[in-house]
mmCIF file of C-alpha atoms (C1' of nucleotides) in Angstrom:
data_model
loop_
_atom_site.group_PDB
_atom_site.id
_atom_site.type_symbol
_atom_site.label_atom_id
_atom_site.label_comp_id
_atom_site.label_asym_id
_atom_site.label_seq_id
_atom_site.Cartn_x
_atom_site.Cartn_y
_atom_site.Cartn_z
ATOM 1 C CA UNK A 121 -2.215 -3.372 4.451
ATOM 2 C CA UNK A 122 -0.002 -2.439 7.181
ATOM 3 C CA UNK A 123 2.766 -0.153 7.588
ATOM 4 C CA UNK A 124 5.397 -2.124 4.703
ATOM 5 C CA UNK A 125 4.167 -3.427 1.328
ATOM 6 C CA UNK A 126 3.156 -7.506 1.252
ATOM 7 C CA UNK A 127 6.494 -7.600 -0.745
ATOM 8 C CA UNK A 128 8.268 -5.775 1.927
ATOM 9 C CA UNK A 129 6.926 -8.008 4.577
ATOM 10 C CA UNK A 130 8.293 -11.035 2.574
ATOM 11 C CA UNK A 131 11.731 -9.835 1.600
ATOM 12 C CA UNK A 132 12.336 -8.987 5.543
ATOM 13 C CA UNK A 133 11.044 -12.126 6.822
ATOM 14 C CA UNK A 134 13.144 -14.171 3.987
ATOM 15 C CA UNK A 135 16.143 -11.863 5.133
ATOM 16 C CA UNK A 136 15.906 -13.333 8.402
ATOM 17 C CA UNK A 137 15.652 -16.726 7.605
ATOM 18 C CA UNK A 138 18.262 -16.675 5.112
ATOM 19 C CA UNK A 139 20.662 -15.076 8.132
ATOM 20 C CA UNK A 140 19.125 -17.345 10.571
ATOM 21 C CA UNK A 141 19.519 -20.521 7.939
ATOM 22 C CA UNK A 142 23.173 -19.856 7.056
ATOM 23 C CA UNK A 143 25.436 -19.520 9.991
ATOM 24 C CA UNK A 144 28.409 -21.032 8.498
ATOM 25 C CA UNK A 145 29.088 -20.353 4.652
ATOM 26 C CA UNK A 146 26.218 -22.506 4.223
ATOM 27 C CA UNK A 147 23.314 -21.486 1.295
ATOM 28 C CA UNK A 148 19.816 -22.336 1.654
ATOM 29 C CA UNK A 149 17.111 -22.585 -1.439
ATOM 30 C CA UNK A 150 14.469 -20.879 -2.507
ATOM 31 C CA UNK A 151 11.853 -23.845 -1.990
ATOM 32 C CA UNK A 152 13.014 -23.577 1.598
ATOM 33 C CA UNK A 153 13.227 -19.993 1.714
ATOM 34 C CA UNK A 154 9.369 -19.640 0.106
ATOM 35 C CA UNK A 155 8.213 -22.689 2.964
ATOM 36 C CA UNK A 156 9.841 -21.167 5.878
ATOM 37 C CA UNK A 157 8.097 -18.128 5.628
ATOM 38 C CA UNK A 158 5.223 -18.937 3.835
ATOM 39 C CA UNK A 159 5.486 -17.340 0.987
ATOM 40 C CA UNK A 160 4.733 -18.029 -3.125
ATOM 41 C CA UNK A 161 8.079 -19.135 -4.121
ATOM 42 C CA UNK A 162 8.440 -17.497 -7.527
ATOM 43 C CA UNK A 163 7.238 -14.422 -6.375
ATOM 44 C CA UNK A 164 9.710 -14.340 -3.428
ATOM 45 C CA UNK A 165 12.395 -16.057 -6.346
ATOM 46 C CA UNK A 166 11.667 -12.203 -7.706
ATOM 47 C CA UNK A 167 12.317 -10.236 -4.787
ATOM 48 C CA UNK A 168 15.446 -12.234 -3.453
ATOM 49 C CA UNK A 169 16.714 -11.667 -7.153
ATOM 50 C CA UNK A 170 16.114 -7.646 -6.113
ATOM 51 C CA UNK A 171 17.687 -8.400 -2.633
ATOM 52 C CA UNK A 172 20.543 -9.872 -4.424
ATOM 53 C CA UNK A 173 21.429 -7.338 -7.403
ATOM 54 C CA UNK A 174 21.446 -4.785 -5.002
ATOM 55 C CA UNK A 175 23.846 -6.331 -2.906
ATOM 56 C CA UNK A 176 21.929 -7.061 -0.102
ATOM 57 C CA UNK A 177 22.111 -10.806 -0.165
ATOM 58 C CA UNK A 178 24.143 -12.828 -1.713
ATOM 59 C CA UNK A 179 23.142 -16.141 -4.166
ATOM 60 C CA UNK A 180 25.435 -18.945 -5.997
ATOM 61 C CA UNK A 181 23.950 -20.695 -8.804
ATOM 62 C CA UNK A 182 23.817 -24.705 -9.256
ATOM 63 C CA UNK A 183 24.166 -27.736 -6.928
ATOM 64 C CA UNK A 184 24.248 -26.920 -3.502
ATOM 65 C CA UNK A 185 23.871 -23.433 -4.587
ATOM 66 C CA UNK A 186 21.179 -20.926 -3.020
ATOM 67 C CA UNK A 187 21.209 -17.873 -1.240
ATOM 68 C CA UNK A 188 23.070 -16.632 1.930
ATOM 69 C CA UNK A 189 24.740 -13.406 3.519
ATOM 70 C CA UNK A 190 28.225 -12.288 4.224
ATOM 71 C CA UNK A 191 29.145 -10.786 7.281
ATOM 72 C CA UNK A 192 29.007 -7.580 5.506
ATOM 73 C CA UNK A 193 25.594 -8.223 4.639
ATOM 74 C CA UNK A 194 24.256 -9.074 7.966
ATOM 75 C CA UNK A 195 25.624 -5.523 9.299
ATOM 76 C CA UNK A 196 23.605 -3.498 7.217
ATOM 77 C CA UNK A 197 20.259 -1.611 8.685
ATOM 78 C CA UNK A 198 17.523 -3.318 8.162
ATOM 79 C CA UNK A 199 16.643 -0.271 6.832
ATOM 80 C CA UNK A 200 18.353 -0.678 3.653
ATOM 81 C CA UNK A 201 15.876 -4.258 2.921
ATOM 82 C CA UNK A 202 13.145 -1.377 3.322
ATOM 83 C CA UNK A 203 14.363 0.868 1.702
ATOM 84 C CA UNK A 204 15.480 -0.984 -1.612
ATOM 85 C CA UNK A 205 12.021 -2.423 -1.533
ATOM 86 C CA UNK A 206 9.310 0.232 -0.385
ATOM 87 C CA UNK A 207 11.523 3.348 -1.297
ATOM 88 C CA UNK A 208 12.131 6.247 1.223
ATOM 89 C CA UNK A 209 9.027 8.021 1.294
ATOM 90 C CA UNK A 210 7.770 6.073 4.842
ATOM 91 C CA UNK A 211 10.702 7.344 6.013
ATOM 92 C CA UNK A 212 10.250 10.918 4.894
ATOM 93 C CA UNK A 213 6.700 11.326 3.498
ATOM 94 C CA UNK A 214 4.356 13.478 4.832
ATOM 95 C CA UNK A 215 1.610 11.971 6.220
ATOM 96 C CA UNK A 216 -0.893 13.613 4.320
ATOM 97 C CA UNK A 217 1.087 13.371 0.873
ATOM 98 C CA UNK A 218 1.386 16.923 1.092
ATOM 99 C CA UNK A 219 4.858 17.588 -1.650
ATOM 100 C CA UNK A 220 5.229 20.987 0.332
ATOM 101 C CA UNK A 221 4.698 19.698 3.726
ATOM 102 C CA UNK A 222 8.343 20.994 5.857
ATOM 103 C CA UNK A 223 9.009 22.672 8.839
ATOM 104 C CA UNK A 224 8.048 25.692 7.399
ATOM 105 C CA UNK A 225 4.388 25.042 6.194
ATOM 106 C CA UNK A 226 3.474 22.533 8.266
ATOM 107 C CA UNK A 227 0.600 19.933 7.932
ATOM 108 C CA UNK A 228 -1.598 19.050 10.665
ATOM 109 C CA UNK A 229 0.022 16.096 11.619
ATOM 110 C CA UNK A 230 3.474 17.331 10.428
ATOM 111 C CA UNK A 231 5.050 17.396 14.387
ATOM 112 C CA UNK A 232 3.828 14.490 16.097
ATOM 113 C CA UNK A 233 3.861 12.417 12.826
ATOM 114 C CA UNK A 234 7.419 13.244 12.167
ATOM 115 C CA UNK A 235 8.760 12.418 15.753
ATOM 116 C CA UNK A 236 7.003 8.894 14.672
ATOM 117 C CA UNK A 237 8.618 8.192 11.648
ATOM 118 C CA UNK A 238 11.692 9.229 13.304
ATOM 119 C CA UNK A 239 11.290 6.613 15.741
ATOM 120 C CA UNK A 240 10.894 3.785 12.708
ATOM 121 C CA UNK A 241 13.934 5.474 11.365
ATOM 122 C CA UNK A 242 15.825 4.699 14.675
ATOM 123 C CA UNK A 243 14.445 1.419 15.202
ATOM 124 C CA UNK A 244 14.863 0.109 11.511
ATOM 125 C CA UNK A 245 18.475 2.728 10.797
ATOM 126 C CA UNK A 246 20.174 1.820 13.832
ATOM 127 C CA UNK A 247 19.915 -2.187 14.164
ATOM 128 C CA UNK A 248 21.641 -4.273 12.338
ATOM 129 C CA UNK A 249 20.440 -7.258 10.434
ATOM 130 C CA UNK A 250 22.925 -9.415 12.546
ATOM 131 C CA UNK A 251 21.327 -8.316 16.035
ATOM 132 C CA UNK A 252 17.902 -8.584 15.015
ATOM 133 C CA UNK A 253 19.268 -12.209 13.776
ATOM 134 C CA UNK A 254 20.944 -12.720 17.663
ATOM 135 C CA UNK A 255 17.541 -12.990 18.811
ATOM 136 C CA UNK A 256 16.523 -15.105 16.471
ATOM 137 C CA UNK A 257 19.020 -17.343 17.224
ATOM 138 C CA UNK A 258 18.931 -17.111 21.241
ATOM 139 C CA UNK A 259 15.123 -17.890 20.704
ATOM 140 C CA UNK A 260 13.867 -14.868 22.012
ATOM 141 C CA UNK A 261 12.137 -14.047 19.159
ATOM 142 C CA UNK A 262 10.592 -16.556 15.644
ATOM 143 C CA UNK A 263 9.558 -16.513 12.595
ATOM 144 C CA UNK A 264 6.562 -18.569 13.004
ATOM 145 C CA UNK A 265 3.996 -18.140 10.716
ATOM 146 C CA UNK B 91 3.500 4.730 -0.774
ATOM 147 C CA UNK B 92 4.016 6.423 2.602
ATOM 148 C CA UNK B 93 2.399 4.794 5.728
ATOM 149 C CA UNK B 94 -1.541 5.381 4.121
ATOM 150 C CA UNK B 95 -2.726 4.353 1.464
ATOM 151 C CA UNK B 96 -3.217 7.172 -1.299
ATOM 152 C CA UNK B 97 -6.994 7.092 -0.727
ATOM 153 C CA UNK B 98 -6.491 7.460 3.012
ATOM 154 C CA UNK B 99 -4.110 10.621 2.481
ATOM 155 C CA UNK B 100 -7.153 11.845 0.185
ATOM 156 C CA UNK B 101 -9.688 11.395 2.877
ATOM 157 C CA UNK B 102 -8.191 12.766 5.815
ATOM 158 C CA UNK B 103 -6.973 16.083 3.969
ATOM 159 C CA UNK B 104 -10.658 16.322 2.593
ATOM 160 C CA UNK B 105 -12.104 15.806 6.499
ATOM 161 C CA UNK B 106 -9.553 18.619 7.535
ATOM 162 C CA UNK B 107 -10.633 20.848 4.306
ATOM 163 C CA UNK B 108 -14.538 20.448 4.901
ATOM 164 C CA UNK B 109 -13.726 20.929 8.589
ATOM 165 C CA UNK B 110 -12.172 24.088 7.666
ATOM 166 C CA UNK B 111 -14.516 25.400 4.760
ATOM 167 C CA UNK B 112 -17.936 25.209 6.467
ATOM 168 C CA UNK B 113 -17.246 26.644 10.353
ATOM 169 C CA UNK B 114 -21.336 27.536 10.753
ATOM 170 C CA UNK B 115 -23.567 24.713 9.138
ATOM 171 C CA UNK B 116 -22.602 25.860 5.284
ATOM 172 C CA UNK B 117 -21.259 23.281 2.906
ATOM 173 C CA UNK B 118 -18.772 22.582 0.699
ATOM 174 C CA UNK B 119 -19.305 21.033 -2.927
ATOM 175 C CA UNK B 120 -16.786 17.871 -4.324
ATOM 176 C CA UNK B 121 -15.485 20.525 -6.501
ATOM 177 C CA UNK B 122 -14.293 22.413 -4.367
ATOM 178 C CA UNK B 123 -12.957 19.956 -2.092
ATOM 179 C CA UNK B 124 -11.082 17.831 -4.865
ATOM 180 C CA UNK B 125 -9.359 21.730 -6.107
ATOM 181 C CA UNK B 126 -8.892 22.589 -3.073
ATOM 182 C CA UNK B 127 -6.699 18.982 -1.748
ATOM 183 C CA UNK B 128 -5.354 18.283 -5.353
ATOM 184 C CA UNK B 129 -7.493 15.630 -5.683
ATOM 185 C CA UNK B 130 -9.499 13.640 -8.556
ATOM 186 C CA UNK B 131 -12.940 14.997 -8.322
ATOM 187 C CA UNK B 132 -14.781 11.719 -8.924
ATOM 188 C CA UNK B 133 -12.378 9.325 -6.938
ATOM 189 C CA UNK B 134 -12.833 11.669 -3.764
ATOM 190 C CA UNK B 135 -16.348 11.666 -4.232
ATOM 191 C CA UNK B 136 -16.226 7.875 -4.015
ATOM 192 C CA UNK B 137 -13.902 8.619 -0.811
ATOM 193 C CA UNK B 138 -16.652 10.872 0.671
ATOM 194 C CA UNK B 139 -19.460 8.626 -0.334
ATOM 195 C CA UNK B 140 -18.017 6.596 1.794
ATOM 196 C CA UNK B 141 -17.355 8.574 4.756
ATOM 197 C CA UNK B 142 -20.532 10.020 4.671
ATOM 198 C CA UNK B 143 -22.174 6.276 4.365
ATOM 199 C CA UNK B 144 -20.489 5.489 7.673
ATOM 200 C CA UNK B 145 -21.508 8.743 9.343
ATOM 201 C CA UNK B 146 -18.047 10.487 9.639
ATOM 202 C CA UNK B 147 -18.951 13.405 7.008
ATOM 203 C CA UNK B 148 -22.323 14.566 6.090
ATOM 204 C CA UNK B 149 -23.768 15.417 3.089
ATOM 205 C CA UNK B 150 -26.436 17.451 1.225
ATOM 206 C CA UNK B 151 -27.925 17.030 -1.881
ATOM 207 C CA UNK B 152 -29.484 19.659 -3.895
ATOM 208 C CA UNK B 153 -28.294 23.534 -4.585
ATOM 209 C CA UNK B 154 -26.513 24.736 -1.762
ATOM 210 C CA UNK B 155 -25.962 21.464 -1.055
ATOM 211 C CA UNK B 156 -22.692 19.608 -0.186
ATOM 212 C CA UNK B 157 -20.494 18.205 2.204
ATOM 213 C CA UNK B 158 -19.946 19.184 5.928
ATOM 214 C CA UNK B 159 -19.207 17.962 9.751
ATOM 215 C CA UNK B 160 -21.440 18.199 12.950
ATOM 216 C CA UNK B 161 -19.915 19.232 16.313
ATOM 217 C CA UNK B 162 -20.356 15.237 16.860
ATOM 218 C CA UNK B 163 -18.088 14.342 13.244
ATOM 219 C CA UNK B 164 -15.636 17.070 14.529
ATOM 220 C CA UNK B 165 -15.010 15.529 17.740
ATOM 221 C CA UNK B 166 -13.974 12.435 16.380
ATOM 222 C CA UNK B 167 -10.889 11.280 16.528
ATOM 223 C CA UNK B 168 -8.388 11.176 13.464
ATOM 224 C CA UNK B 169 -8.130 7.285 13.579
ATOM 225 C CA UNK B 170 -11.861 6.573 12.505
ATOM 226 C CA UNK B 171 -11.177 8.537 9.136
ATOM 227 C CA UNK B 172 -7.879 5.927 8.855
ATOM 228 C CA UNK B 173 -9.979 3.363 9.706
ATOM 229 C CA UNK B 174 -12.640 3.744 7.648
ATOM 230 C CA UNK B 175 -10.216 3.503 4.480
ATOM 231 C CA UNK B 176 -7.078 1.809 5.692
ATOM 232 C CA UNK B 177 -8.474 -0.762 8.208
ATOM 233 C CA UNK B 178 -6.779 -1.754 11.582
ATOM 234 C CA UNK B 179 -4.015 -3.351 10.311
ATOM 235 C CA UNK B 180 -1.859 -0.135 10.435
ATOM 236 C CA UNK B 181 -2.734 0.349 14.272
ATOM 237 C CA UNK B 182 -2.713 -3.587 15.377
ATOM 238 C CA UNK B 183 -0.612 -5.474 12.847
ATOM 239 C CA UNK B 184 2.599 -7.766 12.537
ATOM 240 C CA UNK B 185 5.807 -5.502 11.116
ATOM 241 C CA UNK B 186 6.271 -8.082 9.038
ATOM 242 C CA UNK B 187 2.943 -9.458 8.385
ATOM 243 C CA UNK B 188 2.926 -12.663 10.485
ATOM 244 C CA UNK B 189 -0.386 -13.651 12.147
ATOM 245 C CA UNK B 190 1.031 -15.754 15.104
ATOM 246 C CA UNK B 191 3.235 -12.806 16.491
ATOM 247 C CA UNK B 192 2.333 -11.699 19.758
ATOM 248 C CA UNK B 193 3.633 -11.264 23.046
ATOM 249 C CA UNK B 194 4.235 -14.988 23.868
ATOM 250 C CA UNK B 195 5.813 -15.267 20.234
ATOM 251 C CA UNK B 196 7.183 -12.011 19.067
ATOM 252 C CA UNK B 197 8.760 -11.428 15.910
ATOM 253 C CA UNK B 198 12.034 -9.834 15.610
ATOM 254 C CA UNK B 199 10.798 -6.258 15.622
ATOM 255 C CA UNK B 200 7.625 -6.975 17.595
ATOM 256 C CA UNK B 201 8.265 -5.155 21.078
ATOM 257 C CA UNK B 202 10.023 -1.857 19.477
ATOM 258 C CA UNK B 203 7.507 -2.035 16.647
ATOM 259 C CA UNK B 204 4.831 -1.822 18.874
ATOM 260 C CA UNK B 205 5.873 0.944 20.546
ATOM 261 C CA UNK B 206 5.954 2.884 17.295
ATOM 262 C CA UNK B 207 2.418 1.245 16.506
ATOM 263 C CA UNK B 208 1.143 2.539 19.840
ATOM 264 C CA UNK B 209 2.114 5.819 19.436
ATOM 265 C CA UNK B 210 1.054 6.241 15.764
ATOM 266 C CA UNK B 211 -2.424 5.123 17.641
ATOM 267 C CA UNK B 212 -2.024 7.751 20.330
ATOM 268 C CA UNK B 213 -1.788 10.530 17.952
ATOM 269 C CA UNK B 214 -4.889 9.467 15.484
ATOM 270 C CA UNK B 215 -6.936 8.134 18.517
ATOM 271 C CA UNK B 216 -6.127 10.735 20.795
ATOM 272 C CA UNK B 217 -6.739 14.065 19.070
ATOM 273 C CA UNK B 218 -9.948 15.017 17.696
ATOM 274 C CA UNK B 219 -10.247 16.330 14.324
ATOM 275 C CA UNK B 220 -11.663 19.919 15.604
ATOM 276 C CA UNK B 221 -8.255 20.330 17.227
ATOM 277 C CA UNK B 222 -6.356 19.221 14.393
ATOM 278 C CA UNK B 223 -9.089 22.212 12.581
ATOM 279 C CA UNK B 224 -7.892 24.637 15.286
ATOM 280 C CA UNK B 225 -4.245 24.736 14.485
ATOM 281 C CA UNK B 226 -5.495 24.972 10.849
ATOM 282 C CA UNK B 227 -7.850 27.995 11.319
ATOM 283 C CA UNK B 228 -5.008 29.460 13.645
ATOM 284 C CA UNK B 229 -2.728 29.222 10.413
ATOM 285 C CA UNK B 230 0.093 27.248 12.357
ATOM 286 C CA UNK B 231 -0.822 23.999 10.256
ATOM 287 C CA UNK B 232 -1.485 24.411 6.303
ATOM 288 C CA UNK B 233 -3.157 22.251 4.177
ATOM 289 C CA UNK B 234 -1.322 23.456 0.814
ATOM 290 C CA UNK B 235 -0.395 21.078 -1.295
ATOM 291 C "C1'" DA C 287 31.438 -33.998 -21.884
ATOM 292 C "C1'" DC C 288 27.140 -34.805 -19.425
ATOM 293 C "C1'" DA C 289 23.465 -34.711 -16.210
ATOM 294 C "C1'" DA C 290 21.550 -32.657 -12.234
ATOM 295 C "C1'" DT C 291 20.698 -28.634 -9.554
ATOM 296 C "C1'" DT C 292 20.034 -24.219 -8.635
ATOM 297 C "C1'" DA C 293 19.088 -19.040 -9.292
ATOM 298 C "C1'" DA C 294 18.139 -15.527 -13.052
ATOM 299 C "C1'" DA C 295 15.405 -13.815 -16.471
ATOM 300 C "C1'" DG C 296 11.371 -13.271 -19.269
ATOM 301 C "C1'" DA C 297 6.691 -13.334 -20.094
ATOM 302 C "C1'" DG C 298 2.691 -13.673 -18.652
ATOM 303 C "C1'" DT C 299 -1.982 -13.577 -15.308
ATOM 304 C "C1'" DT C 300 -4.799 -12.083 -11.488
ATOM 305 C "C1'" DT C 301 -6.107 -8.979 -8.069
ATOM 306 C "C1'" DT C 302 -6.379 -4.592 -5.902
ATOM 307 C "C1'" DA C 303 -5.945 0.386 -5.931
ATOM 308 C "C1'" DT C 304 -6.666 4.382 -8.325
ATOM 309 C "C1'" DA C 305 -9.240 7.064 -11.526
ATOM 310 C "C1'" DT C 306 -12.954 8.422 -14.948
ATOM 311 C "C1'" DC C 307 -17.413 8.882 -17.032
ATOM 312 C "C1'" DT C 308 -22.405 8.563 -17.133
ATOM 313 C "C1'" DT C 309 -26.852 8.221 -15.143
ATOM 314 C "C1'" DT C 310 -29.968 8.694 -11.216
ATOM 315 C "C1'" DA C 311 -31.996 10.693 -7.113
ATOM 316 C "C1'" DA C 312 -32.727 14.318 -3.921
ATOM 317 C "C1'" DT C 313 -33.383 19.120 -2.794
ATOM 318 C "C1'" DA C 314 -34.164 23.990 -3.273
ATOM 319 C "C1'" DA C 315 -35.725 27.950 -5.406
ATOM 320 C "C1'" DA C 316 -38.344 30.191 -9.009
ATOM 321 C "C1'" DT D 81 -44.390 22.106 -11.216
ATOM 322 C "C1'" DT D 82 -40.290 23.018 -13.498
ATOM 323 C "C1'" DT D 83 -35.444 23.894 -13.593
ATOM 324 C "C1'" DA D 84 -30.995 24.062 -11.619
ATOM 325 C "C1'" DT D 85 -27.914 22.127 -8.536
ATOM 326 C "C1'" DT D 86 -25.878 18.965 -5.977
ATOM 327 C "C1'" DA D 87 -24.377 14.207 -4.117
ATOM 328 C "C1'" DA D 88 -25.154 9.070 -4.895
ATOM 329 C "C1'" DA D 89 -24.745 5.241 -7.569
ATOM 330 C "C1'" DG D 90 -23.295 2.395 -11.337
ATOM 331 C "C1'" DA D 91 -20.268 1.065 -14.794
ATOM 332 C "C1'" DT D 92 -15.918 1.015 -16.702
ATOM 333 C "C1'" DA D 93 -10.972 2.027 -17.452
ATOM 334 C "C1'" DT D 94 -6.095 2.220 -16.144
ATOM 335 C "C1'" DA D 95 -2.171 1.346 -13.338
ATOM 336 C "C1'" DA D 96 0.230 -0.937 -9.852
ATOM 337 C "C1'" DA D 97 0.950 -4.828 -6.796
ATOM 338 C "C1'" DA D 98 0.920 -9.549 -6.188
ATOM 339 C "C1'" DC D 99 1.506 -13.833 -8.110
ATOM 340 C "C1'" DT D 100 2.560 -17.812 -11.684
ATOM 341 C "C1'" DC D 101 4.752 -20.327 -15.252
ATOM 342 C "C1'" DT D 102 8.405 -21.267 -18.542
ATOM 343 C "C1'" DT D 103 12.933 -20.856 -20.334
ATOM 344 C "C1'" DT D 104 17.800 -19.761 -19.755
ATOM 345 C "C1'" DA D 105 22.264 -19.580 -17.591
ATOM 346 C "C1'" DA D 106 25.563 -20.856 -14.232
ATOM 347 C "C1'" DT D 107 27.698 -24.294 -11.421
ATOM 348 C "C1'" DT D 108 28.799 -28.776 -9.534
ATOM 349 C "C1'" DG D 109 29.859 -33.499 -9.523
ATOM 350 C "C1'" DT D 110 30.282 -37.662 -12.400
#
DNA sequence: ACAATTAAAGAGTTTTATATCTTTAATAAA
DNA sequence: TTTATTAAAGATATAAAACTCTTTAATTGT
């Protein structure tokens, strides 16, 4: 595995389509949600349902129903999708697991490592969902499986 | 889970403990090891089975047998321990797990990411574990759990 | 009111990671 | 050559992550 859980991977990757996919009030469904970034739809029904419960995205039930993001929404970190999915601890762990790993009583990656995980901080803390989506939009970046 | 997989954390704290333990050609037993890491005794010998199988430990059997590093294991970089358990994917992948990302077709976090990713590398690739060992035996790193 | 559509919820199954227990093989020392 | 000691190997067991299927609830349009 990489550095974010499979499930992780999904729910940011559906997180951008949905923002990319609803520009205007606009909802867009699961099916196409689970297609566009190739992923098992009920299992990704799941973790949208997390998404969504926590406030993260937002869903409407019935015909022409489906999920889609307020402006709100698309100004949170994408830190938050991360966060509310893998939990805190690649954020803050140690990199050894050490529980008394600080400042203090340093592991032997304690330093460097934490200067790294800093950095993801930064990077994932400090950009919004919407900018990330800017560049989805302008083309400079895709979602291409 | 942090940014290794539980199993990974295990390993590399048992490299840093043997390389610690067992400064002129002495060993170290599993029992030890797996006390002195907080570590399940039989899992980490699975772990060190492992590491020995691909030549980054060695091992012992017999009554003053056990587990310990060459001068060639302890110049080793950090990153063949994670690689040995944890694969490449930490070092090489897709934030957000998508195979066709690359420089022509970049996901959204793709050029910051990488940066991260490349100096996450730098750190395991670039330091050896006897120097990682020497801030240990100096006492300005601690392995305490 | 009814039918169609959609997400939510519930209840699984499968796979992978983590952990344990037992038996075997190698080595050393008596 | 026997006994003690140690890691290796094999066989499960348990827990967590990943995935699937079915039913329910909400909403819309007729």
């Amino acid at each position: 595995m990489g550095v974010f859980s499979r499930t992780c991977e999904y729910a940011m990757r559906a997180v951008f389509f949905i923002a990319h996919r609803t520009p205007e009030g606009t909802r867009v469904g699961i099916k196409d949600i689970s297609e566009g970034i190739d992923s098992p739809a009920h299992f990704l029904a799941k973790i949208l349902q997390d998404l969504s419960r926590r406030g993260i995205i937002h869903s409407a039930k019935g015909p022409n129903g489906g999920f889609y993001m307020t402006e709100e929404d698309l100004s949170r970190p994408l830190s938050d999708v991360v966060e509310a999915i893998d939990g805190v601890q690649i954020f803050k762990g140690c990199a050894l697991g050490l529980k008394q790993c600080s400042e203090k009583n340093p592991c032997p990656l304690h330093h460097e490592f934490k200067a790294i995980r800093n950095d993801l901080t930064k990077l994932l803390n400090g950009t919004s969902i919407k900018s990330f989506n800017e560049d989805l939009l302008n083309g400079m970046t895709s979602l291409k499986k």
